XYZ file of C-alpha atoms in Angstrom:
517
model
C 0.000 0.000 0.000
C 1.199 3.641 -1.013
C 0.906 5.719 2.371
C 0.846 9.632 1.550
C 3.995 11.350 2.792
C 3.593 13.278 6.245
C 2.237 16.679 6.567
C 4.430 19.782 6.525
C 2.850 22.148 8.538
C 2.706 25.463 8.982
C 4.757 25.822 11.777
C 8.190 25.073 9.496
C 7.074 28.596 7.737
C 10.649 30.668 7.725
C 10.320 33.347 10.359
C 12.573 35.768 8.132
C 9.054 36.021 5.236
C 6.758 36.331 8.132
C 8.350 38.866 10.094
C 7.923 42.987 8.834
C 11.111 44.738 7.679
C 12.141 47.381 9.651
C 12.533 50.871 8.251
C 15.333 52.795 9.819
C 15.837 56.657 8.753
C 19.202 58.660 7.704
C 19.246 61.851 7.983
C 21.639 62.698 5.534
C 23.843 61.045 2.926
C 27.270 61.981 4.341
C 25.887 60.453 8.042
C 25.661 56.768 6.100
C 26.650 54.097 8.151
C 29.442 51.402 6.724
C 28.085 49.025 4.916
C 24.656 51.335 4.198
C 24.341 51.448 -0.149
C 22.746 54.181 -1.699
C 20.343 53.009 -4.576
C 18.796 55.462 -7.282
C 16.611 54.620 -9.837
C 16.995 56.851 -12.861
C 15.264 57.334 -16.604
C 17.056 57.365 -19.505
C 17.643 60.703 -21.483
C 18.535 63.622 -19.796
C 21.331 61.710 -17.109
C 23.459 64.507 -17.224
C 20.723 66.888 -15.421
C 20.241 68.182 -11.978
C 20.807 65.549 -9.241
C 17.610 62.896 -8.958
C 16.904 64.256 -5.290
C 17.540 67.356 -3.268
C 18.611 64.716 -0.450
C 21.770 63.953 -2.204
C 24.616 66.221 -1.712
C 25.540 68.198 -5.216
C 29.216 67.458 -5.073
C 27.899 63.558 -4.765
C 25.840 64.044 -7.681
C 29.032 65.327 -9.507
C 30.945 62.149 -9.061
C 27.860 59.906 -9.886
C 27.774 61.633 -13.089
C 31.046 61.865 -13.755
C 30.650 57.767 -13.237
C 27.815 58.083 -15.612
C 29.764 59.941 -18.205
C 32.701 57.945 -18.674
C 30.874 54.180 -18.200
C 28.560 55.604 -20.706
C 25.706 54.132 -18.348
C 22.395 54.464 -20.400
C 19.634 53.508 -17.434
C 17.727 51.681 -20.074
C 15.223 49.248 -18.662
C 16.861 46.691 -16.246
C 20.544 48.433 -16.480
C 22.803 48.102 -13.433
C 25.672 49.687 -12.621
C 27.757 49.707 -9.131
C 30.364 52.658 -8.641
C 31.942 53.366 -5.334
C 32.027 56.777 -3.853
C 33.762 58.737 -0.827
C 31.618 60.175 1.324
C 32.573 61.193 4.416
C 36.232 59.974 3.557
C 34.408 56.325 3.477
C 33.873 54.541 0.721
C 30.104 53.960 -0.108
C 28.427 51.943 -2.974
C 26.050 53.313 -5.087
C 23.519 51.068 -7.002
C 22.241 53.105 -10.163
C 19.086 51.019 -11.371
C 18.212 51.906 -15.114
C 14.387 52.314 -15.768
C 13.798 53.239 -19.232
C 12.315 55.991 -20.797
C 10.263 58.085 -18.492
C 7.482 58.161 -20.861
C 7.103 54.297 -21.345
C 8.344 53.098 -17.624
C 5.195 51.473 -15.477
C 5.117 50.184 -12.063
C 6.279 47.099 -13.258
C 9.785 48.260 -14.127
C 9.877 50.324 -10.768
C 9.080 47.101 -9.123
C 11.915 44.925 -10.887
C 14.492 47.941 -9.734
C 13.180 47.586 -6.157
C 14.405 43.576 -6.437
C 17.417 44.236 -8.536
C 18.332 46.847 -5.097
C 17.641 43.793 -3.149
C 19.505 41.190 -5.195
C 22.345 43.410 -6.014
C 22.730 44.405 -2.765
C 23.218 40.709 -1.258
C 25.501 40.163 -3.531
C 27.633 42.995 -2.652
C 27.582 42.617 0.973
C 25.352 45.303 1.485
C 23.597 45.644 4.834
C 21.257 48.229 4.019
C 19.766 50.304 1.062
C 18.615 53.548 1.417
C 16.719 54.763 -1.931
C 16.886 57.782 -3.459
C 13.663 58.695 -5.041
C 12.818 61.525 -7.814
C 10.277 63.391 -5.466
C 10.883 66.626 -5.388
C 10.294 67.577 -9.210
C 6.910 66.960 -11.246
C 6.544 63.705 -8.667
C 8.732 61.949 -11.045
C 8.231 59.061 -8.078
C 4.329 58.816 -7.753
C 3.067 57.230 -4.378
C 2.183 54.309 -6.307
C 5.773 53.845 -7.374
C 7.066 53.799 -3.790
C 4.798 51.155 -3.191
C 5.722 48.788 -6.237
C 9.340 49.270 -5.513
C 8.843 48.677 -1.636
C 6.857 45.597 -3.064
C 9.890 44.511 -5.388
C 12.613 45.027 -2.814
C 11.140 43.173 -0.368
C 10.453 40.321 -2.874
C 13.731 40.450 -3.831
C 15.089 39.755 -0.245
C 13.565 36.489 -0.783
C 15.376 33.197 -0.534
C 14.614 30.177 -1.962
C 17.131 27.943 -0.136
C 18.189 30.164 3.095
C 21.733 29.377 4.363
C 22.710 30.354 7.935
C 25.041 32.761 6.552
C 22.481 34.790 4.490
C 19.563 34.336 7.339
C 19.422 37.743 7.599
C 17.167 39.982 5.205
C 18.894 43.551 3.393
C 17.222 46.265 5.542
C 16.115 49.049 4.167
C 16.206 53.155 4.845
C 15.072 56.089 3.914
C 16.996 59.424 3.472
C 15.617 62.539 5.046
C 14.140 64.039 8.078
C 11.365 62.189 9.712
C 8.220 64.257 9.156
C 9.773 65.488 5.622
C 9.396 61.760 5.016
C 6.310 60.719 6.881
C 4.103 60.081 3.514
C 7.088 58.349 1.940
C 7.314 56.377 4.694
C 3.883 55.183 4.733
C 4.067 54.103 0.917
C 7.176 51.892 1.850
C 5.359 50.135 4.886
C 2.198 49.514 2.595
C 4.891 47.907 -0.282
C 6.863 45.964 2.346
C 3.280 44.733 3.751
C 1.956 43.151 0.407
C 6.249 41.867 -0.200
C 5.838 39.652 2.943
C 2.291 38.375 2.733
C 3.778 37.323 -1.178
C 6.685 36.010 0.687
C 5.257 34.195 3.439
C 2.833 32.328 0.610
C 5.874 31.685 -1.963
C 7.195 29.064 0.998
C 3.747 27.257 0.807
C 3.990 28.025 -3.177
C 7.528 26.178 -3.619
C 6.994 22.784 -2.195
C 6.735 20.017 -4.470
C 3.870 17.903 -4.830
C 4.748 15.060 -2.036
C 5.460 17.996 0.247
C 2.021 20.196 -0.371
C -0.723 17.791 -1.178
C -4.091 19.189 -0.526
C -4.336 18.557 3.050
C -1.459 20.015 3.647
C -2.583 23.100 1.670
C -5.570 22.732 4.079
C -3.133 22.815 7.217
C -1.329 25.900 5.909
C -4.510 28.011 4.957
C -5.946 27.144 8.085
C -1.812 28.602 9.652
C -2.560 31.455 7.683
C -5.693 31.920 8.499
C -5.457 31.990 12.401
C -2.635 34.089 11.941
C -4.427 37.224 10.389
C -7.730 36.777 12.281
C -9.856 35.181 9.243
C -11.885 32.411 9.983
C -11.501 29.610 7.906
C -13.644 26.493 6.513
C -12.512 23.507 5.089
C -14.273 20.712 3.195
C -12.395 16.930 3.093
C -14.090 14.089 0.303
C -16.497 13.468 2.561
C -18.207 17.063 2.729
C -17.308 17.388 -0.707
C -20.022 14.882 -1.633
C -22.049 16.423 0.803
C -22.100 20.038 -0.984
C -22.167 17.671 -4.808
C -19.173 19.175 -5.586
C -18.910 16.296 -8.234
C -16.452 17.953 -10.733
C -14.056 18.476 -7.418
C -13.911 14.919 -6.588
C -13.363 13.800 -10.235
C -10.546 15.709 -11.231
C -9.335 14.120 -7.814
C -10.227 10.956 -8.115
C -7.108 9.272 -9.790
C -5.026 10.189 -6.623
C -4.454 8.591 -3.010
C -4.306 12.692 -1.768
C -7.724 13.565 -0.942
C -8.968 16.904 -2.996
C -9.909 19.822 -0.456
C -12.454 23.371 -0.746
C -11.016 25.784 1.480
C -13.010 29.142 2.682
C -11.277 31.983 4.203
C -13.529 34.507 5.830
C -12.670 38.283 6.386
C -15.929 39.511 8.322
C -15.591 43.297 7.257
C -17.181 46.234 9.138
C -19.921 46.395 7.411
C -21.675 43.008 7.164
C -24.981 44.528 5.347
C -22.321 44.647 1.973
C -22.361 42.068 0.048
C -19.258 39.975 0.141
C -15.869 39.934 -3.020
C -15.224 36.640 -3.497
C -11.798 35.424 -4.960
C -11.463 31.958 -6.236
C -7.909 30.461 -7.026
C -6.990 27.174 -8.517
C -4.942 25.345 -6.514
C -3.894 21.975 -8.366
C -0.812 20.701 -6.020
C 0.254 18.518 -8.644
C -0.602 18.132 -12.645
C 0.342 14.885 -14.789
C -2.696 15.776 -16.867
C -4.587 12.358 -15.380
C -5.438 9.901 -18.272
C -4.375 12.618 -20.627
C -0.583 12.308 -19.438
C 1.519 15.376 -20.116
C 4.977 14.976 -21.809
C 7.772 14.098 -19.524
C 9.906 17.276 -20.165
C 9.653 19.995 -17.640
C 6.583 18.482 -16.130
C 8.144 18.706 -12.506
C 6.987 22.741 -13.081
C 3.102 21.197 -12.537
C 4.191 21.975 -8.611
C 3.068 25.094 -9.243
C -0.403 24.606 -10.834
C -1.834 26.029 -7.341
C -0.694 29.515 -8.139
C -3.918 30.564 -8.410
C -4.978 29.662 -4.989
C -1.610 31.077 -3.909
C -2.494 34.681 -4.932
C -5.801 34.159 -2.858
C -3.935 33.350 -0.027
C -1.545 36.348 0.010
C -4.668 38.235 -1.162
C -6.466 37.456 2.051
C -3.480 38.029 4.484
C -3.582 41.498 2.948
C -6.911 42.204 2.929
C -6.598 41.060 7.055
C -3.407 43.118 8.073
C -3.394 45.805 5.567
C -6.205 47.305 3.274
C -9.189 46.209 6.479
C -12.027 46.819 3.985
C -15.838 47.673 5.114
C -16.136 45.032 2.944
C -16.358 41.462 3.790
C -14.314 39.124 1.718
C -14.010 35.515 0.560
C -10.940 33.755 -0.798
C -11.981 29.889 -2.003
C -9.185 27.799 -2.608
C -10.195 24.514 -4.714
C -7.801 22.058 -4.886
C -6.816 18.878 -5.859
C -4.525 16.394 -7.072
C -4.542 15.357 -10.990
C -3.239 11.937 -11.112
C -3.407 8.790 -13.670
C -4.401 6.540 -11.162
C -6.732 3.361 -11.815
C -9.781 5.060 -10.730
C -9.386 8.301 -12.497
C -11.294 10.042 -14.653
C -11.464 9.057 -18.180
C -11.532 10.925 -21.543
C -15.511 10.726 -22.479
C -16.349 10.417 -19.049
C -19.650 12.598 -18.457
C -19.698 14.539 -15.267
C -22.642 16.667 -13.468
C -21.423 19.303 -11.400
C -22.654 21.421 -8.543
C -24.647 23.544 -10.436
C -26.221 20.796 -12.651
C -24.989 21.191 -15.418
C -23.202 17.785 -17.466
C -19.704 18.372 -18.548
C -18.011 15.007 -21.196
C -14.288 15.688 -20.522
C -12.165 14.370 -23.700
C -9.376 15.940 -21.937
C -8.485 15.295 -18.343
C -5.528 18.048 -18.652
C -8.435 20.223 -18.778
C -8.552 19.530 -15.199
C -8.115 23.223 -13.850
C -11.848 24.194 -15.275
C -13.463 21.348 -13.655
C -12.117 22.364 -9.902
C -13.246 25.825 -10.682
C -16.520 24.790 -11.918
C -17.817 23.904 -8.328
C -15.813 26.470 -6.526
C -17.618 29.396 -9.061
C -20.984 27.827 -8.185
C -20.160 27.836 -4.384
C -19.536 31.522 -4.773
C -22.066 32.482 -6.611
C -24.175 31.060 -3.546
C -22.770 33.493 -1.443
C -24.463 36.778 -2.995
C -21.379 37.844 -4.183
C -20.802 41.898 -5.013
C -18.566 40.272 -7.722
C -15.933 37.260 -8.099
C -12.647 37.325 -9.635
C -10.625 33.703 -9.973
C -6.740 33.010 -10.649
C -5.661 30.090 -12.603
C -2.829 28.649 -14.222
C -5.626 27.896 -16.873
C -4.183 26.937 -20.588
C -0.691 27.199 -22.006
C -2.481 28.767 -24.776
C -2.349 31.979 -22.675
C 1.291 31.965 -22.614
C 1.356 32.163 -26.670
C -1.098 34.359 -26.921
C 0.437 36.922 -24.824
C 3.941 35.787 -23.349
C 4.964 36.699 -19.831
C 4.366 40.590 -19.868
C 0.623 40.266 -18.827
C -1.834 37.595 -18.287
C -5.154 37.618 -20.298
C -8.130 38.643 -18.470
C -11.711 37.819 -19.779
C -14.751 38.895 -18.079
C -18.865 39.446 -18.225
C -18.217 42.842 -16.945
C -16.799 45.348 -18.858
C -16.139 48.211 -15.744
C -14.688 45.314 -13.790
C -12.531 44.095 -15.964
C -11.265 47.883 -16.515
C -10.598 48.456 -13.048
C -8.845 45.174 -12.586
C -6.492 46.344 -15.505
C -6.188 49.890 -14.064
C -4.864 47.982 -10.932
C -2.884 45.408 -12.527
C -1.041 48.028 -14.116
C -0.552 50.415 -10.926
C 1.488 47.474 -9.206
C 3.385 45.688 -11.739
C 0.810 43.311 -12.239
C 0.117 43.740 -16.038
C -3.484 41.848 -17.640
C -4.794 42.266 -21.011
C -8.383 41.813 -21.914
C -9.603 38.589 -24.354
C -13.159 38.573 -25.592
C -15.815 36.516 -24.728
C -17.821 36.433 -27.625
C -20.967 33.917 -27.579
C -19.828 32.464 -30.696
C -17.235 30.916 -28.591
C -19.581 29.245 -27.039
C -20.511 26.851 -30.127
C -16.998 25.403 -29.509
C -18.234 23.521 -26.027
C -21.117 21.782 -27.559
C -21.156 18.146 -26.736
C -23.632 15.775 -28.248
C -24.011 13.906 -24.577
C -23.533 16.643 -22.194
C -24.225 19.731 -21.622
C -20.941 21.176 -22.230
C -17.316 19.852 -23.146
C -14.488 20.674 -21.277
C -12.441 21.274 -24.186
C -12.922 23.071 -27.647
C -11.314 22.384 -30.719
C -7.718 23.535 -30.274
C -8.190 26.791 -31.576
C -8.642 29.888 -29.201
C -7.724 28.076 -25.671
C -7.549 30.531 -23.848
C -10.621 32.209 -24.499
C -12.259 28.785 -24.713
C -11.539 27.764 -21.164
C -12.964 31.653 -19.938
C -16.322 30.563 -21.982
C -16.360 27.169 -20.042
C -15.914 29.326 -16.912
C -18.915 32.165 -17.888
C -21.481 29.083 -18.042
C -20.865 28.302 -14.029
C -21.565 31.594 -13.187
C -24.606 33.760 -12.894
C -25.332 36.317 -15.503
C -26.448 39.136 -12.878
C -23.031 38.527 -11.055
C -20.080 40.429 -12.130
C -17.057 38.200 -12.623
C -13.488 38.373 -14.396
C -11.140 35.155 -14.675
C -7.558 36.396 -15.019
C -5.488 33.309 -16.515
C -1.854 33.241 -15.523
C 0.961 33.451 -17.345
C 3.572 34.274 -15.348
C 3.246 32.310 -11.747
C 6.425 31.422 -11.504
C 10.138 31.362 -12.572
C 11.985 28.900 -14.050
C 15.588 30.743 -13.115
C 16.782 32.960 -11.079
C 16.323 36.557 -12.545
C 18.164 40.050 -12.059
C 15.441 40.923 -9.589
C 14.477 37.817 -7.619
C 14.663 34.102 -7.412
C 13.533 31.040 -9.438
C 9.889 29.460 -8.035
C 6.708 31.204 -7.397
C 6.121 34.509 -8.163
C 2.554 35.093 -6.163
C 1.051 37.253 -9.761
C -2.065 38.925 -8.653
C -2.174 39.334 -5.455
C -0.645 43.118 -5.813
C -3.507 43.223 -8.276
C -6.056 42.329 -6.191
C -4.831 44.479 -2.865
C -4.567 47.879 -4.797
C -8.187 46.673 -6.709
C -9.492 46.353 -3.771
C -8.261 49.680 -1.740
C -9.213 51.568 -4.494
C -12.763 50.480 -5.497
C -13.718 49.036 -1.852
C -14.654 45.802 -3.741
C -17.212 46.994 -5.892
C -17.822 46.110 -9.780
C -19.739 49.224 -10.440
């Protein structure tokens, strides 16, 4: 008999993601401390200007140019360049972190610079960084730029594999007088919030399949949960069947690991609103059942949950950060897609929750199945809207690479804002149709639906499967993932899972209080 491998539980989360980073302040730059980095972001064009920051000394600016000038540094769009500088008679380093054109940069770039700080700055033997941000002119730093490079520099302090000699997190400061930088401030501690609740998830995110099965997913959530004051629901196989969550149990049926629904509850101020609900998928392990994948690079199928993973730094956010009148709902449905004897079969017919008969020729298509239920269950909660995260169809990746993630939705000033927020943190989503002549492509001569089209359009084929499990007076937007994880180690952070959408979702959700209209 195959017994399932031991639970890891929450407990053996790293205290260095969990805990906040500390922001100290420097007055001035000649009053740096040894081993203290200065780090300046700057635009291409015009390098030869005024100095980025009234903080910074002029004769300091003087040098750094002079560096500029004969390195021929261009600050194009993920340019580095490290040049050492006196001040004080001690030597300092200086991290000059190339942006692009101020015209075309986007929080996205601001919030790569804020990890290259953080990588470069290990690397170096850097303590601490202290920014220097283009404030004082035209607010050539926007508040919302703090944020995403707060965000990025505390991502980029992440470890994959800690070591006992790199325990210990870059710190971070800021340069000025203390009520002079009070707003600043308060930018950076919002950034570094959302950068740990992404961190603290990525070390759920990472583990492989035998160490994260469902249950165990189910342990953590519930960790997470009690941590940030959320209450938190979970349903085994058992209460699966109970709530006919049919679709759930089939997609999980091929594997020893029970599948799991998992509720977490934010109770909001004002319980008369009607709750957001955010639904992730959250598929601990892919083989594509019956329908096997290919052997190559299939060990990446670890991080089919990053759906569910962005709801879970979502809600730890939406707990210790934004606090919305709101109440809020993260559903995490997930489940283990294996080619065991008793799993699903291509031509298999399914009902799910809802009723509705699905005949799966592809049991790949696994990820639409799992949602199916979940976006029924939240539709019985009187939802003012629901968003879901999935690492849907490949087909997603060619339509649009890794830049953004298409998002498809029944609600056109929904799936505007979510854009609008997606591109305010870094978080970049483009918008795919939803025609109804899409919805021709499902038609199955013994079931309601198919879970599958006919190769063509996949992406936008597995948002129409979606559409038809949710109500038509609910507004709802399915954001399909391209970018969930790394396959390397970049300039600006490690290899594994990247947490896309949960920034989204936070500044969303500050800025519209969870509301479609």
């Amino acid at each position: 008999m195959i017994r399932p491998p031991p639970p890891v539980r929450a407990k053996n989360f790293r205290k260095a993601a969990v805990d906040p980073m500390k922001i100290q302040i420097v007055k001035n730059a000649a009053s740096l401390p040894e081993g203290y980095a200065l780090a300046i972001p700057l635009f291409a064009g015009n390098l030869t200007s005024t100095s980025p920051s009234s903080a910074l000394p002029s004769d300091l600016w003087t040098e750094i140019h002079g560096w500029i000038k004969r390195t021929r540094y261009k600050a194009n769009d993920g340019d580095f360049s490290h040049v050492r500088i006196l001040i004080a008679n001690r030597a300092t380093d200086v991290l000059l972190l190339g942006c692009g054109s101020r015209d075309q940069a986007h929080a996205g770039i601001i919030r790569r610079a804020g990890g290259r700080a953080a990588v470069e700055a290990r690397r170096l033997g850097v303590t601490t960084v202290v920014p220097v941000f283009d404030t004082d002119r035209g607010a050539q730093f926007p508040s919302l730029w703090i944020r995403a490079f707060a965000t990025g520099f505390r991502e980029g302090t992440y470890l994959l594999r800690p070591s006992k000699s790199a325990s210990k997190p870059v710190q971070f400061a800021l340069l000025g007088a203390a009520k002079a930088i009070a707003s600043l401030q308060k930018d950076v501690e919002y950034g570094f919030a959302v950068g740990t609740a992404i961190n603290t998830v990525r070390d759920i995110a990472n583990q492989p399949g035998n160490q994260a099965p469902p249950r165990v997913i189910a342990d953590q959530a519930k960790a997470l949960a009690k941590a940030h004051g959320l209450s938190c629901t979970i349903w085994n196989k058992a209460e699966l069947k109970k709530q006919r969550c049919r679709a759930i149990l089939a997609v999980g049926q091929g594997s020893h690991e029970e599948p799991r629904l998992i509720q977490l509850s934010y109770a909001g101020r004002k319980k008369n609103l009607r709750p957001l609900v955010v639904v992730g998928k959250t598929i601990t392990f892919d083989t594509g059942g019956i329908s096997l994948k290919p052997a190559k690079n299939m060990e990446w199928m670890k991080f089919d949950k990053c759906g569910g993973m962005a709801v879970l730094a979502f809600m730890s956010i939406v707990a210790s950060v934004i606090k919305p009148d709101r109440p809020v709902i993260g559903i995490l449905t997930s489940a283990e897609n294996m080619p065991g004897a008793t799993a699903t079969r291509p031509g298999d017919v399914i009902q799910s929750r809802n009723g509705k008969t699905i005949e799966v020729l592809n049991t790949d298509a696994e990820g639409r199945l799992v949602l199916a239920d979940a976006l029924d269950v939240a539709c019985e909660l009187n939802p003012s809207c629901i968003i879901d995260l999935a690492t849907l169809t490949g087909a997603a990746n060619v339509a649009l690479g890794r830049p953004a993630s298409p998002i498809m939705a029944n609600h056109d000033a929904l799936r505007n804002a979510l854009q609008a927020a997606g591109e305010a943190v870094g978080d970049r989503v483009w918008p795919l149709p939803l025609y109804p002549d899409y919805e021709r492509m499902l038609k199955s001569p013994f079931a309601d639906l198919k879970n599958i089209g006919d190769g063509s359009a996949g992406t936008i084929i597995g948002g129409t499967f979606l559409k038809a499990f949710v109500r038509s007076d609910i507004p709802w937007a399915h954001i399909d993932l391209t970018s969930a994880w790394e396959e390397r180690a970049t300039s600006f952070g490690p290899a594994g899972a990247t947490i896309f959408g949960a920034a989204l979702l936070a500044n969303w959700l500050e800025s519209s209080g969870g509301s479609a209209a």
